[in-house]
Amino acid sequence: QAALVLAGAPAATRADVLLLACGQPGELDAWTAWLQHGSSPALLLAAEGCESACAALLRRAPAGGETLPLAALPTWREDARLRAAIERLLPPWKAAGAQRLWVVWEERAHARLVESMRLLAAEVAQAARDSEELGTRPTGVRQLVVREEREAGQAARRQAMAALLARVRERQAGGDARLRELHGVDAAGASSPEPHELPERFRIEQPVHEPQAGLAGAASGAAMGAAVDLMTGGLTLGAASALGALVGGGAALVAAAWKNRGAQAPGQSTVALSDEMLQALARAVLLRYLDVAHRGRAAAEPDLWRTKVDAAVGAEQQALQALWPRLRVEGSEADATAALAGLLERLGLRVLGELGGAV
């Protein structure tokens, strides 16, 4: 004997509980005769505007039942309310069997959440490691004073930034398709979520032309030495100027060499997403998850969602900031990605709880 029958089942089917979803009052007409002459209690899931009609129909049904507003089930997290309502209508001797079903139901929901956050964390991790080569010379005096060199460098940076953002959007499209698949959302009828713009504050790493850096430093050092000469009463560029040039040029040369040594891609000029952009990307993936989790259940509330997500991510800003460097370092990215997935899972559950209330 079936424990539960969904809308659309033949009238001859026997069940412990009949589950009906009402989108508008007129849809109940087809079920009136069955409910009035049937022996199974009914759980009516009522959309906004259907609650009164559903309650009236149940009053005429000999087996009775309950009405549960669809608004009380905005995401999978609130399915506990649905399970509790079904269990109240089941015969007591079937409670143990229902509990076994509920365990499987919850395990699948949790597995779907974990997989969703794993996908989204991997997407953010790929963005953190992604970079685009500029193909320009190391930064030197020519790039600062020659107009053609300067404009070429600026054009190369704009092109690299556009390529990075295009790959971000490509990964987002693939991630959204996988999220819809996991949550059983029909791709044909699903509209794309509202795009989430990232602040265009990129990390630009360019090696410094060391000889030119030393030359420029020597010039500034000489100027510093001249100031020392004047302060001590000297009338010419004397020993202080020579010392200043030596110190200035040497310091600039050492600084340039150290900068080149510490670059993410030594010897290459690259553009990558900054920590601020990755923080915004973390907010964006959570908003996209909320969009998919609410599809087919509740109307989108992007402004409210954004407020909740911003607050949740802001509360974990320190933890996120500690993850971005680890995601960029080869050898530690796997552990960092797993940590990010766990953090996104906690943030997602926090926001869902604030939106859906106690269950």
XYZ file of C-alpha atoms in Angstrom, residues 17 49 56 83 85 95 116-117 125 166-167 178-179 201 224 231 258 265-266 268 279 292 294 300 308 323 326 339 348:
29
model
C -1.734 10.342 2.797
C -4.460 33.001 -2.403
C -12.874 24.904 3.045
C 7.985 15.842 6.608
C 3.089 17.496 8.400
C 6.049 6.282 11.977
C 27.131 22.501 -4.493
C 29.650 24.217 -2.225
C 39.853 28.678 -6.437
C 35.522 36.457 -19.651
C 36.887 33.277 -18.047
C 25.671 22.074 -12.695
C 23.801 23.669 -9.779
C 40.721 46.121 -8.822
C 68.493 63.798 -1.675
C 71.228 71.884 4.884
C 63.510 41.647 -4.532
C 55.309 34.408 -12.114
C 58.960 35.571 -11.945
C 56.555 37.683 -16.439
C 35.848 38.438 -1.732
C 18.967 27.996 -7.495
C 14.705 28.961 -4.250
C 13.499 35.741 -5.787
C 22.126 38.772 4.245
C 42.514 31.651 2.312
C 46.839 29.792 0.045
C 38.522 24.804 3.590
C 25.069 29.219 3.062
